[in-house]
Amino acid sequence: MFKKILVAIDGSDAAKAALEKAIELNQSLHADIYILLVQKHMSNLEASMHMMPNDNSTVGDSVLAYSEQLVKSAKSTVTAANPEINVRGFIKIGPVARTIIAFAEERQIDLIVLGSRGHGDRDGFMLGSVSHKVTSMANIPVLVI
Amino acid sequence: MFKKILVAIDGSDAAKAALEKAIELNQSLHADIYILLVQKHMSNLEASMHMMPNDNSTVGDSVLAYSEQLVKSAKSTVTAANPEINVRGFIKIGPVARTIIAFAEERQIDLIVLGSRGHGDRDGFMLGSVSHKVTSMANIPVLVI
């Protein structure tokens, strides 16, 4: 049965759409929802190309704060749709597809939900896209939105 | 809402697993199930490499009969699991991924379910795999089992 659904988010519109569909599907399933944001490990130089900290915090702190905000917002979206659903948020650092799969296996997830076009994955046919890697490598059903 | 689920089959074990998962998911959704088998267009020569007709029928007849048997068997599996579910079977001829997507759009399908490794798709990373093409090209949620 589908009792634990993992929704992988990354701040992209596709991930938002994936979360919305997971919530819709879960109106029937009443599963627990796990929100997972995987941060690729970035050097400070790489990270500084993405955002600019405006106080004394390090770039790493800013990236983490942004991730935390995204996870918190996703949890609120789930709870707003149905306050009775158990929802938990997680942030992991590592290679995205492999980290999603490892997390899903560890938590005995029944269904992984993800957007088809995350950040840096504009061409669905690009070898190495996160959704392609996850659907190819996971032994768990994957719903691509 | 998920009211029409399309399960693409091809006789592979992955497709059988996809059908089983779709049935399981549908215990909660109670959607109509559409079974679709897409036959690639084959020349008689190509077809003769796959099977050998043992009577006066043409190779094309044999391929079609085999497809019909697969669809019929899939429908029976759905009905055996839940006799109240509406299930319909279809056979189409054409390029597999595009034909699945065109059918899904035409019938206003809410969810496409397919196996991750169909016939001729042993390497999930192979560019052009059916599941990769469908997830990349479809504007409809795709569940890859």
Coordinates of C-alpha atoms in Angstrom, one line a residue:
Chain A
M1 CA 0.0 0.0 0.0
F2 CA 1.0 3.6 -0.4
K3 CA 1.5 4.7 3.2
K4 CA 4.6 6.9 2.9
I5 CA 5.0 9.4 0.1
L6 CA 8.3 11.3 -0.5
V7 CA 8.1 14.6 -2.4
A8 CA 11.5 15.9 -3.5
I9 CA 11.6 19.7 -3.8
D10 CA 14.2 22.1 -5.0
G11 CA 12.4 25.4 -5.3
S12 CA 11.5 25.0 -9.0
D13 CA 8.1 25.4 -10.4
A14 CA 8.1 21.7 -11.4
A15 CA 8.7 20.8 -7.8
K16 CA 5.8 23.0 -6.7
A17 CA 3.6 21.3 -9.3
A18 CA 4.8 17.9 -8.0
L19 CA 3.9 18.9 -4.4
E20 CA 0.4 20.0 -5.5
K21 CA -0.2 16.7 -7.4
A22 CA 1.0 14.7 -4.4
I23 CA -1.4 16.5 -2.2
E24 CA -4.2 15.9 -4.6
L25 CA -3.4 12.2 -4.9
N26 CA -3.1 12.0 -1.1
Q27 CA -6.7 13.1 -0.7
S28 CA -7.5 9.4 -1.5
L29 CA -4.4 7.8 0.0
H30 CA -4.1 9.6 3.3
A31 CA -0.4 8.7 3.4
D32 CA 2.3 10.3 5.5
I33 CA 4.2 12.9 3.5
Y34 CA 7.9 13.3 3.6
I35 CA 9.3 16.5 2.1
L36 CA 13.0 16.2 1.1
L37 CA 15.2 18.9 -0.2
V38 CA 18.6 17.7 -1.4
Q39 CA 21.3 20.4 -1.5
K40 CA 24.2 19.6 -3.8
H41 CA 27.4 20.2 -2.0
M42 CA 28.8 23.5 -3.2
S43 CA 32.0 25.3 -2.7
N44 CA 31.7 28.8 -1.4
L45 CA 32.7 30.1 -4.8
E46 CA 30.0 28.1 -6.5
A47 CA 27.4 29.1 -3.9
S48 CA 28.3 32.8 -4.3
M49 CA 27.3 32.6 -7.9
H50 CA 23.8 31.6 -6.8
M51 CA 23.1 34.1 -4.0
M52 CA 24.8 36.8 -2.1
P53 CA 24.7 36.9 1.7
N54 CA 23.8 40.3 3.0
D55 CA 25.0 40.0 6.5
N56 CA 27.9 38.4 8.4
S57 CA 26.7 34.8 7.8
T58 CA 28.6 32.6 5.5
V59 CA 27.3 31.6 2.0
G60 CA 26.7 28.1 3.4
D61 CA 24.4 29.5 6.1
S62 CA 22.4 31.4 3.5
V63 CA 22.0 28.4 1.3
L64 CA 20.8 26.4 4.3
A65 CA 18.5 29.1 5.4
Y66 CA 16.9 29.2 1.9
S67 CA 16.5 25.4 1.9
E68 CA 14.9 25.5 5.4
Q69 CA 12.5 28.2 4.2
L70 CA 11.5 26.0 1.1
V71 CA 10.9 22.9 3.2
K72 CA 8.9 24.9 5.8
S73 CA 6.8 26.4 3.1
A74 CA 6.2 23.0 1.5
K75 CA 5.1 21.6 4.9
S76 CA 2.7 24.5 5.3
T77 CA 1.2 23.8 1.9
V78 CA 0.5 20.2 2.9
T79 CA -0.9 21.1 6.2
A80 CA -3.1 23.9 4.7
A81 CA -4.6 21.3 2.3
N82 CA -5.2 18.7 5.1
P83 CA -4.3 19.4 8.7
E84 CA -4.6 15.7 9.6
I85 CA -1.8 14.5 7.3
N86 CA 1.5 13.7 9.0
V87 CA 4.1 15.8 7.2
R88 CA 7.9 15.9 7.9
G89 CA 10.6 17.9 6.3
F90 CA 14.2 16.9 5.7
I91 CA 17.3 18.5 4.2
K92 CA 20.2 16.4 3.0
I93 CA 23.4 17.2 1.2
G94 CA 24.8 15.1 -1.6
P95 CA 24.4 14.0 -5.2
V96 CA 20.7 14.7 -5.8
A97 CA 19.3 11.5 -7.4
R98 CA 21.3 9.1 -5.2
T99 CA 20.5 11.0 -2.1
I100 CA 16.8 10.9 -2.9
I101 CA 16.9 7.2 -3.5
A102 CA 19.0 6.4 -0.4
F103 CA 16.6 8.5 1.8
A104 CA 13.6 6.7 0.3
E105 CA 15.1 3.3 0.9
E106 CA 16.1 4.2 4.5
R107 CA 12.6 5.5 5.3
Q108 CA 10.8 2.7 3.5
I109 CA 9.0 5.1 1.2
D110 CA 6.3 3.6 -1.0
L111 CA 6.2 6.4 -3.7
I112 CA 8.6 9.1 -4.7
V113 CA 7.0 12.2 -6.3
L114 CA 9.1 14.6 -8.3
G115 CA 8.9 17.3 -10.9
S116 CA 10.1 16.5 -14.4
R117 CA 12.2 19.6 -14.7
G118 CA 14.1 20.7 -11.7
H119 CA 16.8 23.4 -11.6
G120 CA 19.5 22.7 -14.2
D121 CA 17.4 20.2 -16.0
R122 CA 15.6 22.2 -18.7
D123 CA 16.1 19.5 -21.3
G124 CA 14.2 16.4 -20.3
F125 CA 16.3 14.3 -22.6
M126 CA 19.6 15.4 -21.1
L127 CA 21.4 12.3 -19.8
G128 CA 21.8 12.7 -16.1
S129 CA 18.6 14.6 -15.3
V130 CA 17.4 14.0 -11.8
S131 CA 14.0 12.6 -12.7
H132 CA 15.6 10.3 -15.2
K133 CA 18.2 9.0 -12.8
V134 CA 15.7 8.5 -10.0
T135 CA 13.2 6.6 -12.3
S136 CA 16.0 4.5 -13.7
M137 CA 17.8 3.7 -10.5
A138 CA 15.1 3.5 -7.8
N139 CA 13.4 0.2 -7.0
I140 CA 10.5 2.2 -5.7
P141 CA 7.6 3.6 -7.8
V142 CA 8.3 7.1 -9.0
L143 CA 5.6 9.6 -10.0
V144 CA 6.9 12.2 -12.3
I145 CA 4.8 15.4 -12.6
Chain B
M1 CA -8.5 14.3 -9.5
F2 CA -7.2 10.9 -10.7
K3 CA -10.3 9.5 -12.5
K4 CA -8.7 7.9 -15.5
I5 CA -5.5 5.8 -15.3
L6 CA -3.8 4.6 -18.4
V7 CA -1.6 1.5 -17.9
A8 CA 0.8 0.9 -20.9
I9 CA 1.6 -2.8 -21.3
D10 CA 4.0 -4.7 -23.6
G11 CA 4.2 -8.2 -22.2
S12 CA 7.3 -7.5 -20.2
D13 CA 7.7 -8.3 -16.5
A14 CA 8.1 -4.5 -15.8
A15 CA 4.7 -3.9 -17.4
K16 CA 3.1 -6.6 -15.3
A17 CA 4.6 -5.0 -12.2
A18 CA 3.2 -1.7 -13.4
L19 CA -0.3 -3.1 -13.8
E20 CA -0.1 -4.7 -10.3
K21 CA 0.9 -1.4 -8.7
A22 CA -1.8 0.5 -10.7
I23 CA -4.4 -1.9 -9.3
E24 CA -3.0 -1.4 -5.8
L25 CA -3.1 2.3 -6.1
N26 CA -6.6 2.2 -7.5
Q27 CA -7.9 0.5 -4.4
S28 CA -7.9 4.0 -3.0
L29 CA -8.6 6.0 -6.2
H30 CA -11.4 3.9 -7.8
A31 CA -10.5 5.4 -11.2
D32 CA -11.4 3.9 -14.6
I33 CA -8.5 1.9 -16.0
Y34 CA -7.4 2.1 -19.6
I35 CA -5.1 -0.7 -20.8
L36 CA -3.0 0.3 -23.8
L37 CA -0.7 -1.9 -25.8
V38 CA 1.3 -0.1 -28.5
Q39 CA 2.6 -2.3 -31.3
K40 CA 5.5 -0.8 -33.2
H41 CA 4.9 -1.1 -36.9
M42 CA 7.0 -4.0 -38.1
S43 CA 7.8 -5.2 -41.6
N44 CA 7.0 -8.9 -42.1
L45 CA 10.7 -9.6 -42.0
E46 CA 11.2 -7.9 -38.7
A47 CA 8.1 -9.6 -37.3
S48 CA 9.3 -13.0 -38.4
M49 CA 12.4 -12.6 -36.2
H50 CA 10.1 -12.3 -33.2
M51 CA 7.6 -15.1 -33.8
M52 CA 6.8 -17.8 -36.3
P53 CA 3.2 -18.3 -37.4
N54 CA 2.4 -22.0 -37.4
D55 CA -0.7 -21.8 -39.7
N56 CA -1.8 -20.0 -42.8
S57 CA -2.2 -16.6 -41.0
T58 CA 0.2 -13.8 -41.8
V59 CA 2.9 -12.7 -39.3
G60 CA 0.9 -9.5 -38.8
D61 CA -2.1 -11.6 -37.7
S62 CA 0.0 -13.5 -35.2
V63 CA 1.4 -10.3 -33.7
L64 CA -2.0 -8.8 -33.4
A65 CA -3.4 -12.0 -31.8
Y66 CA -0.6 -12.0 -29.3
S67 CA -1.3 -8.3 -28.5
E68 CA -5.0 -9.1 -28.1
Q69 CA -4.2 -11.9 -25.7
L70 CA -2.0 -9.6 -23.6
V71 CA -4.7 -6.9 -23.4
K72 CA -7.4 -9.4 -22.5
S73 CA -5.2 -11.0 -19.8
A74 CA -4.5 -7.5 -18.3
K75 CA -8.2 -6.6 -18.3
S76 CA -8.9 -9.9 -16.5
T77 CA -6.2 -9.1 -13.9
V78 CA -7.9 -5.8 -13.2
T79 CA -11.4 -7.3 -13.0
A80 CA -10.2 -10.1 -10.8
A81 CA -8.8 -7.6 -8.3
N82 CA -12.0 -5.5 -8.4
P83 CA -15.0 -6.4 -10.5
E84 CA -16.5 -2.9 -10.0
I85 CA -13.7 -1.0 -11.8
N86 CA -14.4 0.0 -15.4
V87 CA -11.6 -1.3 -17.5
R88 CA -11.1 -1.0 -21.2
G89 CA -8.4 -2.4 -23.5
F90 CA -6.8 -0.8 -26.6
I91 CA -4.3 -1.7 -29.2
K92 CA -2.5 1.0 -31.2
I93 CA 0.2 0.8 -33.8
G94 CA 2.9 3.5 -34.0
P95 CA 6.1 4.8 -32.2
V96 CA 5.6 3.7 -28.6
A97 CA 6.1 6.8 -26.5
R98 CA 4.4 9.2 -28.8
T99 CA 1.5 6.9 -29.3
I100 CA 1.0 6.5 -25.5
I101 CA 1.1 10.2 -25.0
A102 CA -1.3 10.9 -27.9
F103 CA -3.8 8.3 -26.6
A104 CA -3.5 9.8 -23.1
E105 CA -4.2 13.3 -24.3
E106 CA -7.1 12.2 -26.5
R107 CA -8.8 10.3 -23.7
Q108 CA -8.0 13.0 -21.1
I109 CA -6.1 10.5 -18.9
D110 CA -5.0 11.8 -15.5
L111 CA -2.2 9.4 -14.8
I112 CA 0.0 7.2 -17.1
V113 CA 1.5 4.1 -15.4
L114 CA 4.3 2.2 -17.0
G115 CA 7.1 -0.2 -16.2
S116 CA 10.6 1.2 -16.1
R117 CA 12.1 -1.5 -18.3
G118 CA 10.0 -2.6 -21.2
H119 CA 11.1 -4.8 -24.0
G120 CA 14.2 -3.5 -25.7
D121 CA 14.9 -1.1 -22.8
R122 CA 17.2 -3.1 -20.5
D123 CA 19.4 -0.1 -19.8
G124 CA 17.4 2.5 -18.0
F125 CA 19.9 5.1 -19.0
M126 CA 19.7 4.4 -22.7
L127 CA 18.6 7.6 -24.4
G128 CA 15.3 7.0 -26.1
S129 CA 13.9 4.5 -23.6
V130 CA 10.1 4.5 -23.6
S131 CA 9.7 5.5 -19.9
H132 CA 12.2 8.3 -20.3
K133 CA 10.5 9.6 -23.4
V134 CA 7.1 9.5 -21.9
T135 CA 8.1 11.2 -18.6
S136 CA 10.0 13.8 -20.6
M137 CA 7.4 14.6 -23.2
A138 CA 4.0 14.1 -21.5
N139 CA 2.2 16.9 -19.8
I140 CA 0.4 14.3 -17.7
P141 CA 1.7 12.8 -14.5
V142 CA 3.6 9.6 -15.2
L143 CA 4.1 6.8 -12.6
V144 CA 7.1 4.7 -13.4
I145 CA 7.2 1.3 -11.6

